[in-house]
């Protein structure tokens, strides 16, 4: 909004009240992002779409979300999706031991509890990678709260030394996604991002 964009978004019906202070400033579409009809209405006429791929539950939430955006966004719209570092577009990422261990333990556990399905996010991203749309998949490191530290730095692959810090301010993750809307160098790429502090970290 501060950059002059007209904003509309999908919000869970139970959370609409949290955005009461933005009434009249943005257009809200109450619903779930895996509902294709809700997505179709929300993205109509938009030049760009920001989409967080959340693998909630075990019924393909992330995959249905990605498919709805790919199917219903206007032709020529810039599509910017987000997920975690664990997604790899070309298999050339080199993950730290801690992340490899977490990915062996956490996905089966959360699926067993029917909380989330990390495999669903993998499938969603595969749909995006196969698409000829103008997409970017932003892969975020561990998130932390706090004021902005500036636009994150990024690499095509996890394992690049510049990503060693493995921390990104939540607000800067969002700012990177907004910046990607107008950065043609990021079209059909999956940048892994990290806080700009990494550039000066010892």
C-alpha positions as MATLAB code, in Angstrom:
seq = 'XXXXXXXXXXXXXXXXXXXXXXXXXXXXXXXXXXXXXXXXXXXXXXXXXXXXXXXXXXXXXXXXXXXXXXXXXXXXXXXXXXXXXXXXXXXXXXXXXXXXXXXXXXXXXXXXXXXXXXXXXXXXXXXXXXXXXXXXXXXXXXXXXXXXXXXXXXXXXXXXXXXXXXXXXXXXXXXXXXXXXXXXXXXXXXXXXXXXXXXXXX';
ca = [
       0.000    0.000    0.000;
       2.850    2.386    0.812;
       4.150    1.843   -2.719;
       0.822    2.795   -4.275;
      -0.492   -0.681   -4.991;
      -4.213   -1.381   -4.781;
      -4.391   -4.408   -2.493;
      -6.885   -7.231   -2.205;
      -6.387  -10.464   -0.362;
      -7.781  -13.753    0.848;
      -8.263  -14.031    4.599;
      -9.628  -16.835    6.760;
     -13.175  -15.873    7.767;
     -12.315  -16.147   11.464;
      -9.439  -13.686   11.036;
     -11.164  -10.928    9.097;
     -11.704   -8.964   12.310;
      -7.931   -8.696   12.807;
      -7.799   -6.467    9.737;
     -10.558   -4.098   10.833;
      -8.156   -1.146   10.850;
      -7.665   -1.634    7.097;
     -11.378   -1.517    6.274;
     -11.887    0.575    3.163;
      -8.178    0.460    2.314;
      -7.952   -3.119    1.041;
     -10.495   -5.531   -0.434;
     -10.855   -8.772    1.485;
     -12.143  -12.102    0.210;
     -13.023  -14.267    3.231;
     -12.184  -17.895    2.560;
      -9.453  -20.494    2.262;
      -6.721  -20.280   -0.335;
      -7.377  -23.848   -1.503;
     -10.855  -22.761   -2.616;
     -10.506  -22.144   -6.356;
     -13.625  -19.960   -6.502;
     -12.279  -17.660   -3.769;
      -8.880  -17.435   -5.482;
     -10.488  -16.738   -8.868;
     -12.387  -13.785   -7.421;
      -9.419  -12.443   -5.458;
      -6.863  -12.490   -8.313;
      -9.147  -11.190  -11.049;
      -7.650   -8.070  -12.595;
      -4.448   -8.273  -10.524;
      -1.076   -7.527  -12.120;
       0.692   -9.500   -9.412;
      -0.143  -12.221   -6.891;
       1.683  -13.011   -3.651;
       0.967  -16.495   -2.335;
       2.227  -18.346    0.739;
       2.211  -22.121    0.207;
       1.067  -23.525    3.542;
       0.788  -27.350    3.701;
      -1.898  -27.417    6.424;
      -3.674  -30.732    6.956;
      -3.391  -33.772    4.746;
      -5.830  -32.908    1.958;
      -3.537  -31.101   -0.455;
      -4.012  -27.549    0.798;
      -0.777  -26.182   -0.699;
      -1.161  -28.000   -4.008;
      -4.751  -26.828   -4.455;
      -3.669  -23.278   -3.602;
      -0.880  -23.286   -6.189;
      -3.105  -24.837   -8.835;
      -5.837  -22.257   -8.224;
      -3.419  -19.332   -8.575;
      -1.790  -20.776  -11.698;
      -5.180  -21.439  -13.269;
      -6.994  -18.212  -12.422;
      -4.424  -15.387  -12.297;
      -4.705  -13.065  -15.272;
      -2.424  -13.801  -18.250;
       0.804  -11.863  -17.800;
       0.388  -11.470  -14.043;
       3.560  -11.858  -11.969;
       3.143  -14.730   -9.515;
       5.329  -14.774   -6.410;
       5.038  -17.854   -4.187;
       6.855  -18.585   -0.941;
       7.968  -21.673    0.951;
      10.948  -22.845    2.997;
      14.539  -23.694    2.120;
      13.728  -27.407    2.000;
      12.254  -27.084   -1.502;
      14.807  -27.636   -4.279;
      14.167  -26.784   -7.908;
      17.134  -28.573   -9.456;
      18.516  -30.827   -6.714;
      21.723  -28.786   -6.394;
      21.036  -27.386   -2.921;
      23.399  -28.496   -0.125;
      21.556  -28.497    3.164;
      23.121  -28.170    6.617;
      23.042  -31.231    8.844;
      20.435  -29.750   11.199;
      17.968  -29.119    8.376;
      18.537  -32.591    6.917;
      17.815  -34.094   10.331;
      14.686  -31.991   10.795;
      13.394  -33.042    7.382;
      13.780  -36.707    8.323;
      11.941  -36.316   11.623;
       9.359  -33.549   11.289;
       7.443  -34.398    8.054;
       6.384  -37.920    9.086;
       5.485  -36.702   12.577;
       3.264  -33.794   11.514;
       1.597  -35.958    8.868;
       0.914  -38.670   11.450;
      -0.733  -36.012   13.629;
      -2.595  -34.769   10.522;
      -1.312  -31.250   11.199;
       0.574  -30.750    7.948;
       1.946  -32.594    4.927;
       5.362  -31.335    3.809;
       5.068  -33.586    0.767;
       2.063  -31.512   -0.263;
       4.275  -28.415   -0.410;
       6.805  -30.331   -2.513;
       4.038  -31.296   -4.954;
       2.740  -27.727   -5.047;
       6.171  -26.420   -5.971;
       6.556  -29.075   -8.660;
       3.376  -27.691  -10.263;
       4.910  -24.214  -10.195;
       8.265  -25.332  -11.623;
       6.435  -27.001  -14.528;
       4.409  -23.883  -15.304;
       5.187  -21.480  -18.147;
       3.711  -18.578  -16.154;
       5.913  -15.706  -14.924;
       6.509  -17.097  -11.426;
       9.079  -16.725   -8.679;
       9.353  -19.096   -5.710;
      10.938  -17.331   -2.729;
      12.530  -19.811   -0.309;
      12.859  -18.407    3.172;
      15.303  -19.278    5.931;
      14.269  -19.404    9.597;
      12.106  -16.385   10.423;
      12.470  -13.962   13.298;
      10.568  -10.914   14.460;
      11.953   -7.398   14.584;
      12.281   -4.234   12.523;
      13.406   -4.372    8.916;
      17.107   -4.857    8.200;
      16.684   -4.135    4.504;
      15.993   -6.292    1.481;
      17.389   -9.820    2.015;
      20.288  -11.152   -0.026;
      19.778  -14.370   -1.962;
      21.316  -17.242   -3.855;
      20.001  -19.803   -6.314;
      21.099  -22.600   -3.990;
      21.139  -23.385   -0.291;
      24.742  -24.150    0.602;
      26.072  -20.898   -0.782;
      28.262  -19.347    1.969;
      26.256  -16.106    1.875;
      23.292  -18.020    3.320;
      25.166  -19.282    6.389;
      23.296  -16.993    8.802;
      19.968  -18.830    8.213;
      17.837  -15.986    9.614;
      15.438  -13.544    7.966;
      13.222  -10.932    9.548;
       9.586  -11.730    8.802;
       8.965   -8.226    7.467;
      11.965   -8.508    5.129;
      10.688  -11.811    3.744;
       7.484   -9.974    2.821;
       9.395   -7.030    1.352;
      11.413   -9.390   -0.846;
       8.216  -10.901   -2.220;
       6.856   -7.449   -3.035;
      10.143   -6.473   -4.700;
      10.054   -9.677   -6.775;
       6.863   -8.459   -8.464;
       8.902   -6.044  -10.562;
      12.237   -7.886  -10.770;
      12.276   -9.729  -14.089;
      15.626  -11.301  -13.196;
      13.733  -13.505  -10.732;
      11.234  -14.898  -13.234;
      11.175  -18.713  -13.057;
      13.803  -18.789  -10.343;
      13.690  -20.019   -6.752;
      15.873  -17.621   -4.727;
      16.848  -18.769   -1.232;
      16.972  -15.661    0.948;
      18.663  -14.607    4.161;
      18.935  -11.445    6.227;
      21.149   -8.703    4.844;
      23.095   -9.029    8.141;
      24.722  -12.069    6.525;
      26.760   -9.761    4.318;
      28.609   -8.453    7.376;
      28.380  -11.461    9.707;
      31.718  -12.717   10.950;
];
